[in-house]
Amino acid sequence: MKVYKFGGTSVGSPERFRSLIPLISDGEVKIVVLSAMAGTTNELEEISRLYSDGDREGASRRTELLHAKYHTVADELYSSSMWSEKANDLISEQFNFITSLFSREFSRHNEKRILARGELLSTALLHFLLLETGISSSLIPALNFMRVDKDGEPDYFYIRENLKRELASVKDEKIIITQGFICRNVFGETDNLRRGGSDYSATIIGAALTAEEVQIWTDISGLHNNDPRYVENTKVIRNLSFSEAAELAYFGAKILHPSSINPARLKNIPVRLKNTMEPADEGTLITSASTLQDYTAVAAKDGIIAIRIRSDRMLMAYGFMRRIFEAFEAFKTPIDMITTSEVSVSLTIEDPTFLNDIVKSLSSIGLVEVERDQTIICVVGDFRPDRVGSAPEIFEALNDIPVKMISYGGSENSVSILINTSDKITALKSLSEKLFA
Ligand code: ASP
Ligand code: MG
């Protein structure tokens, strides 16, 4: 059994919905995981924001606009009035549900219920389309099997047992459709796997069923060796290891949700990145095999804040690191990169929410400097500790750029370099020339 996941743009219009039919009806048994139509989750988030701000009128108005948009989609998508009526009924039901919440107090739980509508709609629209076309398929509700535990981690035991039960009820079916992104939390309430989480749904399902392969379908032919938005002549990476893919997904390659590699790696399930616009293209295949190329790819992550703590008291002393880390732990802020010298520690964070509190608490340790608008450049490649002479090209490429921090040796698959965001495009271009030309 394979798992196919289609992202928001792949179900972004009636035309795109239709183009999925040949891709999924090839006679092989598969679970089809869908995102919401492109833009929908953003819109639902905006509606929730208005609702939480107490602007119920604004929230209702926006809901009606989105509601109308879905009726237009349904009118265009189906050729028979029977199926367009069925779809329009379902659409009204989902949007009336949202509007009905506005008479109640806003809560995080109600917000999650609003956000879940996008995937509930897209999966039903595809299911109806297949039925209208005369292709047998079944829809199984993700909320009947997808669940996270008290730490927000997939509850594999629960997921496996319940998914197997759902699948047993649609025995002999070739196309089984379900929602990405949405799940239940430890209290059994509607929740989600966070933005972009449909990829994660697909690999969790793949791991729970020990699937043959998970295919993530988007509108680009796999991961590129540099950012095509800034660099010309980037190339698709044909093969990638789980570790390399995880680094790239984390450091900016938007094509894959960073958490989605874990479940696949856990059960050693190949993940293939495919393009709905060019289905014949083999895309990128992610497996446990290492590529062992000197350099595989470059990615950049913006919005980084650098913090440096300096204190002469650190000299030959111990316990400083613990105190520094405690300041971040107290404010639940993850640290990305870290480098140390005898009297100073530099590190980076992404989440600025508690920056002031953190700086205040670090001030008792030493002198604190903060620098915003930083970018981490991540070079993925072969950096195993026994290798020699692999990195000079990186530093030659960055010769004319102020390098703020370097993290080498933490990972066998990557080197991270901190630069000013204003130097990012120059750095990416220059790295491409030096490493991949
Ligand atoms: N629809 C959700 C989002 O936009 C999940 C996903 O697309 O993966 O974040
Ligand atoms: Mg996505």
Short mmCIF file of C-alpha atoms and ligand atoms in Angstrom, two decimals:
data_model
loop_
_atom_site.label_atom_id
_atom_site.label_comp_id
_atom_site.label_asym_id
_atom_site.label_seq_id
_atom_site.Cartn_x
_atom_site.Cartn_y
_atom_site.Cartn_z
CA MET A 1 0.00 0.00 0.00
CA LYS A 2 1.19 3.50 -0.81
CA VAL A 3 0.27 6.85 0.73
CA TYR A 4 -0.19 9.82 -1.61
CA LYS A 5 -0.40 13.33 -0.16
CA PHE A 6 -1.56 16.28 -2.24
CA GLY A 7 -0.91 19.83 -1.06
CA GLY A 8 -3.15 22.86 -1.24
CA THR A 9 -2.17 23.95 -4.76
CA SER A 10 -2.81 20.41 -6.05
CA VAL A 11 -6.45 20.87 -5.00
CA GLY A 12 -6.43 24.63 -5.54
CA SER A 13 -9.08 24.80 -8.28
CA PRO A 14 -11.68 22.61 -10.03
CA GLU A 15 -9.15 21.99 -12.79
CA ARG A 16 -6.49 20.84 -10.35
CA PHE A 17 -8.99 18.53 -8.61
CA ARG A 18 -9.73 16.92 -11.96
CA SER A 19 -6.06 16.48 -12.78
CA LEU A 20 -5.68 14.24 -9.69
CA ILE A 21 -8.03 11.61 -11.11
CA PRO A 22 -5.55 9.88 -13.45
CA LEU A 23 -2.83 10.07 -10.80
CA ILE A 24 -4.79 8.18 -8.17
CA SER A 25 -6.88 5.79 -10.27
CA ASP A 26 -4.09 3.58 -11.58
CA GLY A 27 -5.52 0.46 -9.97
CA GLU A 28 -3.02 0.36 -7.08
CA VAL A 29 -4.30 0.47 -3.51
CA LYS A 30 -3.53 3.81 -1.93
CA ILE A 31 -4.44 6.16 0.87
CA VAL A 32 -4.89 9.69 -0.46
CA VAL A 33 -4.19 12.41 2.12
CA LEU A 34 -5.34 15.91 1.19
CA SER A 35 -4.59 19.43 2.41
CA ALA A 36 -7.20 22.15 2.29
CA MET A 37 -7.56 24.10 -0.98
CA ALA A 38 -4.73 26.65 -1.27
CA GLY A 39 -5.44 29.75 0.82
CA THR A 40 -8.26 28.22 2.83
CA THR A 41 -6.38 27.56 6.08
CA ASN A 42 -4.95 31.10 5.99
CA GLU A 43 -8.47 32.44 5.54
CA LEU A 44 -9.83 30.26 8.36
CA GLU A 45 -7.02 31.52 10.56
CA GLU A 46 -8.00 35.10 9.75
CA ILE A 47 -11.64 34.32 10.53
CA SER A 48 -10.57 32.87 13.89
CA ARG A 49 -8.51 35.95 14.60
CA LEU A 50 -11.51 38.25 14.04
CA TYR A 51 -13.63 35.93 16.19
CA SER A 52 -11.03 35.97 18.98
CA ASP A 53 -10.82 39.79 18.76
CA GLY A 54 -14.55 39.90 19.37
CA ASP A 55 -15.31 41.16 15.85
CA ARG A 56 -18.09 38.68 15.17
CA GLU A 57 -19.54 40.74 12.36
CA GLY A 58 -16.19 40.82 10.57
CA ALA A 59 -15.73 37.11 11.18
CA SER A 60 -19.20 36.35 9.77
CA ARG A 61 -18.59 38.53 6.72
CA ARG A 62 -15.32 36.80 5.91
CA THR A 63 -16.87 33.39 6.48
CA GLU A 64 -19.62 34.22 3.98
CA LEU A 65 -17.05 35.28 1.36
CA LEU A 66 -15.20 31.99 1.69
CA HIS A 67 -18.51 30.12 1.74
CA ALA A 68 -19.50 31.73 -1.57
CA LYS A 69 -16.12 30.85 -3.07
CA TYR A 70 -16.70 27.19 -2.31
CA HIS A 71 -20.11 27.23 -3.98
CA THR A 72 -18.45 28.62 -7.11
CA VAL A 73 -15.91 25.80 -6.99
CA ALA A 74 -18.63 23.18 -6.59
CA ASP A 75 -20.71 24.63 -9.45
CA GLU A 76 -17.69 24.37 -11.72
CA LEU A 77 -16.35 21.05 -10.47
CA TYR A 78 -19.33 18.77 -11.08
CA SER A 79 -21.13 18.21 -14.33
CA SER A 80 -24.29 16.74 -12.83
CA SER A 81 -26.74 18.67 -10.68
CA MET A 82 -27.01 15.73 -8.32
CA TRP A 83 -23.36 15.93 -7.27
CA SER A 84 -23.14 19.72 -7.27
CA GLU A 85 -26.21 19.78 -5.00
CA LYS A 86 -24.68 17.22 -2.67
CA ALA A 87 -21.45 19.22 -2.56
CA ASN A 88 -23.24 22.53 -2.04
CA ASP A 89 -25.23 21.02 0.85
CA LEU A 90 -22.06 19.82 2.50
CA ILE A 91 -20.36 23.19 1.95
CA SER A 92 -23.27 25.04 3.57
CA GLU A 93 -23.26 22.62 6.48
CA GLN A 94 -19.54 23.21 7.13
CA PHE A 95 -19.81 27.01 6.91
CA ASN A 96 -22.99 27.13 9.00
CA PHE A 97 -21.08 25.22 11.63
CA ILE A 98 -18.42 27.96 11.68
CA THR A 99 -21.02 30.72 11.92
CA SER A 100 -22.83 28.87 14.71
CA LEU A 101 -19.65 29.06 16.84
CA PHE A 102 -19.64 32.87 16.75
CA SER A 103 -22.54 33.03 19.22
CA ARG A 104 -20.29 31.28 21.74
CA GLU A 105 -17.22 32.40 23.63
CA PHE A 106 -13.98 32.17 21.62
CA SER A 107 -11.72 29.32 22.71
CA ARG A 108 -8.60 27.64 21.31
CA HIS A 109 -10.71 24.56 20.85
CA ASN A 110 -13.25 26.41 18.72
CA GLU A 111 -10.39 27.85 16.70
CA LYS A 112 -9.12 24.31 15.99
CA ARG A 113 -12.61 23.28 14.95
CA ILE A 114 -12.73 26.19 12.49
CA LEU A 115 -9.29 25.36 11.06
CA ALA A 116 -10.35 21.74 10.50
CA ARG A 117 -13.04 22.73 7.93
CA GLY A 118 -10.57 23.15 5.05
CA GLU A 119 -9.48 19.52 4.97
CA LEU A 120 -12.99 18.24 5.66
CA LEU A 121 -14.16 20.18 2.59
CA SER A 122 -11.35 19.26 0.17
CA THR A 123 -11.59 15.54 0.91
CA ALA A 124 -15.37 15.49 0.46
CA LEU A 125 -15.10 17.44 -2.83
CA LEU A 126 -12.61 14.90 -4.25
CA HIS A 127 -14.64 11.96 -3.01
CA PHE A 128 -17.80 13.27 -4.71
CA LEU A 129 -15.87 13.96 -7.90
CA LEU A 130 -14.58 10.39 -8.08
CA LEU A 131 -18.06 9.02 -7.44
CA GLU A 132 -19.52 11.25 -10.15
CA THR A 133 -16.81 10.02 -12.53
CA GLY A 134 -17.75 6.43 -11.71
CA ILE A 135 -14.54 5.66 -9.81
CA SER A 136 -14.99 3.79 -6.56
CA SER A 137 -13.43 5.41 -3.50
CA SER A 138 -14.02 5.65 0.24
CA LEU A 139 -13.58 8.53 2.64
CA ILE A 140 -12.32 7.72 6.12
CA PRO A 141 -12.39 10.53 8.72
CA ALA A 142 -8.92 11.37 10.09
CA LEU A 143 -10.61 12.32 13.37
CA ASN A 144 -11.49 8.63 13.79
CA PHE A 145 -7.85 7.54 13.94
CA MET A 146 -5.30 10.40 13.98
CA ARG A 147 -4.34 11.35 17.51
CA VAL A 148 -1.50 12.99 19.43
CA ASP A 149 -0.51 12.26 23.02
CA LYS A 150 -0.01 14.69 25.92
CA ASP A 151 3.33 15.82 24.46
CA GLY A 152 1.78 16.45 21.05
CA GLU A 153 3.54 13.39 19.60
CA PRO A 154 1.70 10.89 17.37
CA ASP A 155 0.07 8.16 19.46
CA TYR A 156 1.12 5.30 17.18
CA PHE A 157 -0.65 2.56 19.10
CA TYR A 158 -3.97 4.39 18.96
CA ILE A 159 -3.45 5.44 15.35
CA ARG A 160 -2.56 1.93 14.14
CA GLU A 161 -5.46 0.22 15.90
CA ASN A 162 -8.06 2.74 14.78
CA LEU A 163 -6.75 3.16 11.27
CA LYS A 164 -6.79 -0.62 10.79
CA ARG A 165 -10.39 -0.70 11.97
CA GLU A 166 -11.32 2.09 9.54
CA LEU A 167 -9.56 0.29 6.68
CA ALA A 168 -11.25 -3.02 7.51
CA SER A 169 -14.58 -1.26 7.03
CA VAL A 170 -13.64 -0.33 3.44
CA LYS A 171 -12.04 -3.65 2.50
CA ASP A 172 -11.15 -4.15 -1.20
CA GLU A 173 -11.33 -0.40 -1.84
CA LYS A 174 -8.48 0.90 -4.04
CA ILE A 175 -8.72 4.61 -3.27
CA ILE A 176 -9.09 5.59 0.37
CA ILE A 177 -9.25 9.33 0.99
CA THR A 178 -8.56 11.04 4.30
CA GLN A 179 -7.76 14.48 5.73
CA GLY A 180 -4.24 15.68 6.38
CA PHE A 181 -3.44 18.16 9.16
CA ILE A 182 -6.32 17.40 11.51
CA CYS A 183 -6.20 15.09 14.51
CA ARG A 184 -7.51 14.66 18.03
CA ASN A 185 -5.53 15.68 21.08
CA VAL A 186 -5.12 13.75 24.30
CA PHE A 187 -8.55 14.97 25.47
CA GLY A 188 -10.19 13.67 22.30
CA GLU A 189 -10.83 17.22 21.04
CA THR A 190 -10.36 18.33 17.43
CA ASP A 191 -6.81 19.59 17.04
CA ASN A 192 -4.17 19.77 14.31
CA LEU A 193 -0.55 18.94 13.55
CA ARG A 194 0.28 22.63 13.05
CA ARG A 195 0.55 24.57 9.81
CA GLY A 196 1.81 22.54 6.88
CA GLY A 197 1.09 19.39 8.88
CA SER A 198 -0.51 17.37 6.08
CA ASP A 199 2.92 16.03 5.08
CA TYR A 200 3.29 14.88 8.66
CA SER A 201 -0.15 13.17 8.51
CA ALA A 202 0.99 11.27 5.42
CA THR A 203 4.20 9.95 6.94
CA ILE A 204 2.49 9.11 10.26
CA ILE A 205 -0.06 7.06 8.30
CA GLY A 206 2.77 5.51 6.28
CA ALA A 207 4.62 4.54 9.46
CA ALA A 208 1.49 3.24 11.20
CA LEU A 209 0.77 0.91 8.27
CA THR A 210 4.41 0.24 7.30
CA ALA A 211 3.51 1.49 3.83
CA GLU A 212 5.59 0.67 0.77
CA GLU A 213 6.17 4.35 -0.02
CA VAL A 214 4.87 7.80 0.87
CA GLN A 215 4.54 10.22 -2.05
CA ILE A 216 4.28 13.94 -1.34
CA TRP A 217 2.80 15.66 -4.40
CA THR A 218 3.33 19.40 -4.85
CA ASP A 219 3.82 21.72 -7.81
CA ILE A 220 7.60 21.52 -8.01
CA SER A 221 9.66 18.51 -9.09
CA GLY A 222 11.32 17.67 -5.79
CA LEU A 223 13.86 19.43 -3.62
CA HIS A 224 16.34 21.71 -5.35
CA ASN A 225 20.00 22.06 -4.47
CA ASN A 226 19.50 25.79 -3.82
CA ASP A 227 16.60 28.22 -3.55
CA PRO A 228 15.13 28.67 -7.07
CA ARG A 229 13.62 32.01 -5.99
CA TYR A 230 17.06 33.57 -5.67
CA VAL A 231 19.44 31.41 -7.66
CA GLU A 232 19.32 30.48 -11.34
CA ASN A 233 20.02 27.00 -12.67
CA THR A 234 19.26 25.12 -9.48
CA LYS A 235 18.99 21.35 -9.93
CA VAL A 236 16.60 18.78 -8.53
CA ILE A 237 18.24 16.47 -5.99
CA ARG A 238 17.36 12.93 -7.12
CA ASN A 239 18.38 11.07 -3.96
CA LEU A 240 18.60 12.22 -0.39
CA SER A 241 18.96 10.55 3.00
CA PHE A 242 16.43 11.05 5.78
CA SER A 243 18.95 13.08 7.79
CA GLU A 244 19.81 15.34 4.86
CA ALA A 245 16.14 15.84 4.02
CA ALA A 246 15.39 16.69 7.66
CA GLU A 247 18.11 19.38 7.68
CA LEU A 248 16.83 20.86 4.42
CA ALA A 249 13.21 20.82 5.50
CA TYR A 250 14.12 22.51 8.75
CA PHE A 251 16.39 25.08 7.12
CA GLY A 252 13.94 26.67 4.80
CA ALA A 253 13.10 24.28 1.97
CA LYS A 254 9.35 24.92 2.22
CA ILE A 255 8.40 21.85 0.20
CA LEU A 256 8.36 19.46 3.16
CA HIS A 257 7.19 19.84 6.77
CA PRO A 258 10.27 19.40 9.02
CA SER A 259 8.59 16.88 11.35
CA SER A 260 7.44 14.68 8.50
CA ILE A 261 10.79 12.90 8.06
CA ASN A 262 10.74 11.32 11.54
CA PRO A 263 7.91 8.82 11.08
CA ALA A 264 9.36 7.69 7.73
CA ARG A 265 12.83 7.25 9.19
CA LEU A 266 11.38 5.34 12.15
CA LYS A 267 9.99 2.64 9.86
CA ASN A 268 12.44 3.12 6.98
CA ILE A 269 9.72 4.06 4.50
CA PRO A 270 10.87 5.77 1.29
CA VAL A 271 9.42 9.25 0.76
CA ARG A 272 9.13 10.50 -2.81
CA LEU A 273 8.52 14.14 -3.68
CA LYS A 274 6.50 14.38 -6.90
CA ASN A 275 5.09 17.11 -9.12
CA THR A 276 1.37 17.04 -10.04
CA MET A 277 2.12 19.23 -13.08
CA GLU A 278 4.80 16.80 -14.31
CA PRO A 279 3.81 13.39 -13.00
CA ALA A 280 6.35 11.57 -15.18
CA ASP A 281 9.24 13.34 -13.46
CA GLU A 282 10.72 11.00 -10.85
CA GLY A 283 11.20 13.87 -8.37
CA THR A 284 13.29 13.39 -5.21
CA LEU A 285 13.56 10.06 -3.43
CA ILE A 286 14.36 10.15 0.30
CA THR A 287 15.63 6.91 1.83
CA SER A 288 18.07 5.78 4.50
CA ALA A 289 20.91 5.64 1.94
CA SER A 290 23.41 8.45 2.26
CA THR A 291 24.22 10.36 -0.94
CA LEU A 292 27.87 10.77 0.06
CA GLN A 293 28.31 13.73 -2.21
CA ASP A 294 30.64 16.43 -0.94
CA TYR A 295 27.85 18.97 -1.25
CA THR A 296 24.19 18.15 -1.77
CA ALA A 297 22.27 21.36 -1.22
CA VAL A 298 22.16 24.82 0.29
CA ALA A 299 19.19 26.33 2.12
CA ALA A 300 18.57 29.53 4.05
CA LYS A 301 16.41 30.29 7.05
CA ASP A 302 15.54 33.94 7.74
CA GLY A 303 14.13 35.66 10.81
CA ILE A 304 16.95 34.53 13.08
CA ILE A 305 18.03 36.46 16.17
CA ALA A 306 21.61 36.16 17.42
CA ILE A 307 22.37 36.55 21.12
CA ARG A 308 25.89 36.82 22.51
CA ILE A 309 26.69 36.54 26.22
CA ARG A 310 30.14 37.62 27.35
CA SER A 311 31.65 37.42 30.82
CA ASP A 312 35.22 37.27 32.09
CA ARG A 313 33.87 35.23 34.97
CA MET A 314 33.33 32.39 32.49
CA LEU A 315 37.09 31.91 32.22
CA MET A 316 37.96 28.46 33.58
CA ALA A 317 34.63 28.38 35.39
CA TYR A 318 31.88 25.80 35.13
CA GLY A 319 28.10 25.99 35.40
CA PHE A 320 27.73 28.95 33.03
CA MET A 321 26.23 26.91 30.22
CA ARG A 322 23.60 25.46 32.51
CA ARG A 323 22.59 28.94 33.65
CA ILE A 324 22.42 30.17 30.06
CA PHE A 325 20.31 27.23 28.92
CA GLU A 326 18.00 27.63 31.90
CA ALA A 327 17.12 31.13 30.75
CA PHE A 328 15.86 29.71 27.44
CA GLU A 329 14.17 26.74 29.01
CA ALA A 330 12.25 28.98 31.41
CA PHE A 331 10.70 30.73 28.40
CA LYS A 332 10.25 27.57 26.30
CA THR A 333 12.39 29.04 23.52
CA PRO A 334 14.39 26.60 21.38
CA ILE A 335 18.01 27.39 20.51
CA ASP A 336 19.06 26.69 16.90
CA MET A 337 22.81 27.28 16.63
CA ILE A 338 25.42 27.68 19.32
CA THR A 339 29.16 28.43 19.37
CA THR A 340 31.34 29.06 22.40
CA SER A 341 34.68 30.54 23.34
CA GLU A 342 36.25 30.61 26.77
CA VAL A 343 34.57 33.87 27.77
CA SER A 344 31.56 34.10 25.50
CA VAL A 345 28.68 32.14 24.09
CA SER A 346 26.82 33.00 20.88
CA LEU A 347 23.54 31.39 20.03
CA THR A 348 20.52 31.91 17.83
CA ILE A 349 16.78 31.69 18.30
CA GLU A 350 13.87 32.04 15.92
CA ASP A 351 10.98 32.80 18.22
CA PRO A 352 11.16 36.42 19.49
CA THR A 353 8.13 36.14 21.82
CA PHE A 354 10.12 36.14 25.08
CA LEU A 355 13.28 37.86 23.83
CA ASN A 356 13.11 40.68 26.40
CA ASP A 357 12.59 38.30 29.30
CA ILE A 358 15.42 36.08 28.13
CA VAL A 359 17.82 39.02 27.74
CA LYS A 360 16.87 40.27 31.20
CA SER A 361 17.54 36.91 32.74
CA LEU A 362 20.86 36.51 30.85
CA SER A 363 22.02 39.94 32.03
CA SER A 364 22.76 38.48 35.46
CA ILE A 365 25.35 36.22 33.80
CA GLY A 366 27.21 38.69 31.63
CA LEU A 367 27.07 41.34 28.96
CA VAL A 368 24.33 40.55 26.44
CA GLU A 369 24.20 41.69 22.81
CA VAL A 370 21.29 41.02 20.47
CA GLU A 371 21.35 41.15 16.69
CA ARG A 372 18.21 40.78 14.58
CA ASP A 373 17.67 40.18 10.85
CA GLN A 374 20.05 37.28 10.69
CA THR A 375 19.95 34.28 8.34
CA ILE A 376 21.25 30.77 8.83
CA ILE A 377 22.76 29.29 5.69
CA CYS A 378 22.76 25.53 5.88
CA VAL A 379 25.06 23.56 3.59
CA VAL A 380 24.01 19.92 3.42
CA GLY A 381 26.69 17.46 2.40
CA ASP A 382 29.16 14.92 3.66
CA PHE A 383 30.77 16.29 6.81
CA ARG A 384 31.65 13.04 8.56
CA PRO A 385 34.33 13.65 11.19
CA ASP A 386 37.00 11.53 9.47
CA ARG A 387 36.84 13.46 6.22
CA VAL A 388 39.53 15.94 5.26
CA GLY A 389 39.51 19.06 3.14
CA SER A 390 35.82 19.29 2.52
CA ALA A 391 34.85 22.73 3.71
CA PRO A 392 37.27 25.25 2.14
CA GLU A 393 34.99 25.84 -0.86
CA ILE A 394 32.28 27.07 1.49
CA PHE A 395 34.52 29.71 3.00
CA GLU A 396 35.97 30.70 -0.35
CA ALA A 397 32.42 31.27 -1.54
CA LEU A 398 31.72 33.46 1.47
CA ASN A 399 34.97 35.38 1.21
CA ASP A 400 33.32 38.80 0.78
CA ILE A 401 30.57 38.32 3.34
CA PRO A 402 30.77 38.92 7.09
CA VAL A 403 30.32 35.51 8.73
CA LYS A 404 28.85 35.84 12.24
CA MET A 405 28.85 32.26 13.47
CA ILE A 406 29.86 28.84 12.15
CA SER A 407 28.58 25.54 13.41
CA TYR A 408 30.71 22.65 12.15
CA GLY A 409 30.88 19.20 13.69
CA GLY A 410 27.44 19.12 15.30
CA SER A 411 26.00 17.21 12.37
CA GLU A 412 27.59 14.79 9.90
CA ASN A 413 25.25 16.14 7.23
CA SER A 414 25.43 19.86 7.51
CA VAL A 415 27.36 22.99 8.32
CA SER A 416 25.46 26.08 9.46
CA ILE A 417 26.67 29.62 8.95
CA LEU A 418 25.09 32.78 10.31
CA ILE A 419 25.12 35.92 8.16
CA ASN A 420 23.17 39.17 7.86
CA THR A 421 19.93 38.63 5.97
CA SER A 422 20.96 41.48 3.64
CA ASP A 423 23.85 39.24 2.45
CA LYS A 424 21.68 36.19 1.86
CA ILE A 425 21.15 36.34 -1.91
CA THR A 426 24.83 37.06 -2.57
CA ALA A 427 25.77 34.15 -0.33
CA LEU A 428 23.36 31.69 -1.96
CA LYS A 429 24.51 32.62 -5.47
CA SER A 430 28.15 32.46 -4.60
CA LEU A 431 27.75 29.09 -2.85
CA SER A 432 25.94 27.69 -5.88
CA GLU A 433 28.79 28.76 -8.16
CA LYS A 434 31.49 27.31 -5.93
CA LEU A 435 29.78 24.09 -4.84
CA PHE A 436 27.59 23.02 -7.75
CA ALA A 437 28.98 24.64 -10.91
N1 ASP B 1 -4.00 23.14 5.34
C1 ASP B 1 -2.97 23.14 6.34
C2 ASP B 1 -2.10 24.38 6.18
O1 ASP B 1 -2.31 25.17 5.29
C3 ASP B 1 -2.13 21.91 6.34
C4 ASP B 1 -1.30 21.71 5.10
O2 ASP B 1 -1.58 22.30 4.07
O3 ASP B 1 -0.36 20.92 5.15
O4 ASP B 1 -1.25 24.59 6.99
MG MG B 2 2.83 21.95 2.61
#
